[in-house]
Steps between C-alpha positions, in 0.01 A plus 500: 500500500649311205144574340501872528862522399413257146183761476735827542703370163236456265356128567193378601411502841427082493829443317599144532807457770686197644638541857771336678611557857768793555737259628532309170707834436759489695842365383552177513106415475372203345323601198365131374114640569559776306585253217193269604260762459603622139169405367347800703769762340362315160106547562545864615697573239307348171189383705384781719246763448335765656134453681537911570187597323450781217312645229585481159665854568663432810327626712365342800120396489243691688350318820132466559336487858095406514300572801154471625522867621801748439568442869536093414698605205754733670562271773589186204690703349687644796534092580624513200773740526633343810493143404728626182707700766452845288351636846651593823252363768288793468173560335604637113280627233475296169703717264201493175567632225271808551645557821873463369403748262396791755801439650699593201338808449704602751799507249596642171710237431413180272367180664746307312840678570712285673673647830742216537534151618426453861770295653557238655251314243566783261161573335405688277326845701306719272245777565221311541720207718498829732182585462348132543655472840398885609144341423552220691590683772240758545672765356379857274599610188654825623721236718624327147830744442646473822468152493680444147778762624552292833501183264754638235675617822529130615605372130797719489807262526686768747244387746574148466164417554552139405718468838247688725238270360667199555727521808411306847453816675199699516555826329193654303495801281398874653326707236594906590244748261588839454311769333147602398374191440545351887261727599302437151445124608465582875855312599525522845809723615377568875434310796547115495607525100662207524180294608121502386293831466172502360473852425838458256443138386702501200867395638328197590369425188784556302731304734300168465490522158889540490511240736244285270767574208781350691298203562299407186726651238853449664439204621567600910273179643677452868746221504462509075629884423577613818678332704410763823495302839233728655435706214333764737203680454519570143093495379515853333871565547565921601369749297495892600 
């Protein structure tokens, strides 16, 4: 938790802490191990740094998956996913580069324009963030502006996201599309539209990759960002 909220002002995400037990802080405490264990405050301060890894630029280095077939190579990197806990227990596709950028055709809008900071972690969601996880998820171009409207949707701070994300119920966002463009992407609107329909896959789609946001870029790992007891079925949240 204390991670995510370090990572929501600005810091790095491995920022150097020192914990003490919450009782220390009640009155009357004694606080002689706090005093004990000023070298720590010391090394974080003047000796720490940063093992979160990035180009000269900033941005984050491109991962590279080798297989002896593309079937070997899409189940490594799918091991990979998981064992970095960017996945959600399901199979994913490897967001390439060449697939993230079908995706974005999908959108008018620059890869690099930032939507907003995802809380609890708070990073940094652009156009491609959106599209990257869309990819991830199985999703279509066509799918791409619903997606960034439910996402700006969920960064605006009169939906206190950051509380729905966090909170030790099990709330998840429900997408509603109106308009042309439901019927454009095939969302389905009719019988069972709040489950799975393969004749209007797209609310599927889009709903993982929200849900893939709220995990990877806002930092909502259970018992980490979200503190949800059950958490309930949330794979590809409700879109309709």
């Amino acid at each position: 938790m204390m991670k995510n909220a370090v990572s929501g002002l600005g810091l790095a995400p491995d920022a150097a802490m020192v914990t003490f037990p919450i009782d220390m802080f009640l009155p009357g405490s004694d606080l002689s191990s706090m005093a004990a264990r000023k070298r720590e405050f010391y090394n974080g301060l003047m000796k720490w740094k940063s093992d979160f890894a990035q180009t000269a630029n900033g941005e984050l280095p491109l991962l590279s998956v080798e297989g002896k077939s593309y079937e070997d190579a899409l189940q490594k990197a799918n091991n990979l996913l998981i064992t970095s806990l960017w996945g959600d227990g399901l199979p994913v596709w490897p967001a390439t580069p060449e697939r993230v950028d079908w995706i974005l055709r999908g959108s008018a809008l620059p890869r690099t324009q930032v939507l907003g900071k995802f809380p609890p972690r708070g990073g940094i969601t652009t156009v491609e963030t959106v599209a990257i996880a869309l990819a991830m998820a199985g999703g279509r171009p066509e799918y791409l502006p619903v997606l960034i409207a439910a996402v700006e949707a969920c960064l605006d701070p009169a939906n206190v996201f950051d509380q729905l994300q966090a909170t030790s119920g099990g709330p998840f966002p429900v997408v509603i599309v109106n308009g042309p463009i439901a019927k454009e992407i095939r969302l389905n609107s009719g019988f069972g539209c709040l489950g799975p329909d393969p004749q209007r896959p797209a609310g599927a789609s889009i709903g993982r990759a929200l849900r893939l946001l709220q995990q990877n870029v806002g930092g909502a790992l259970p018992g980490i960002g979200t503190m949800a007891i059950f958490g309930a079925m949330r794979y590809t949240n409700a879109v309709f």
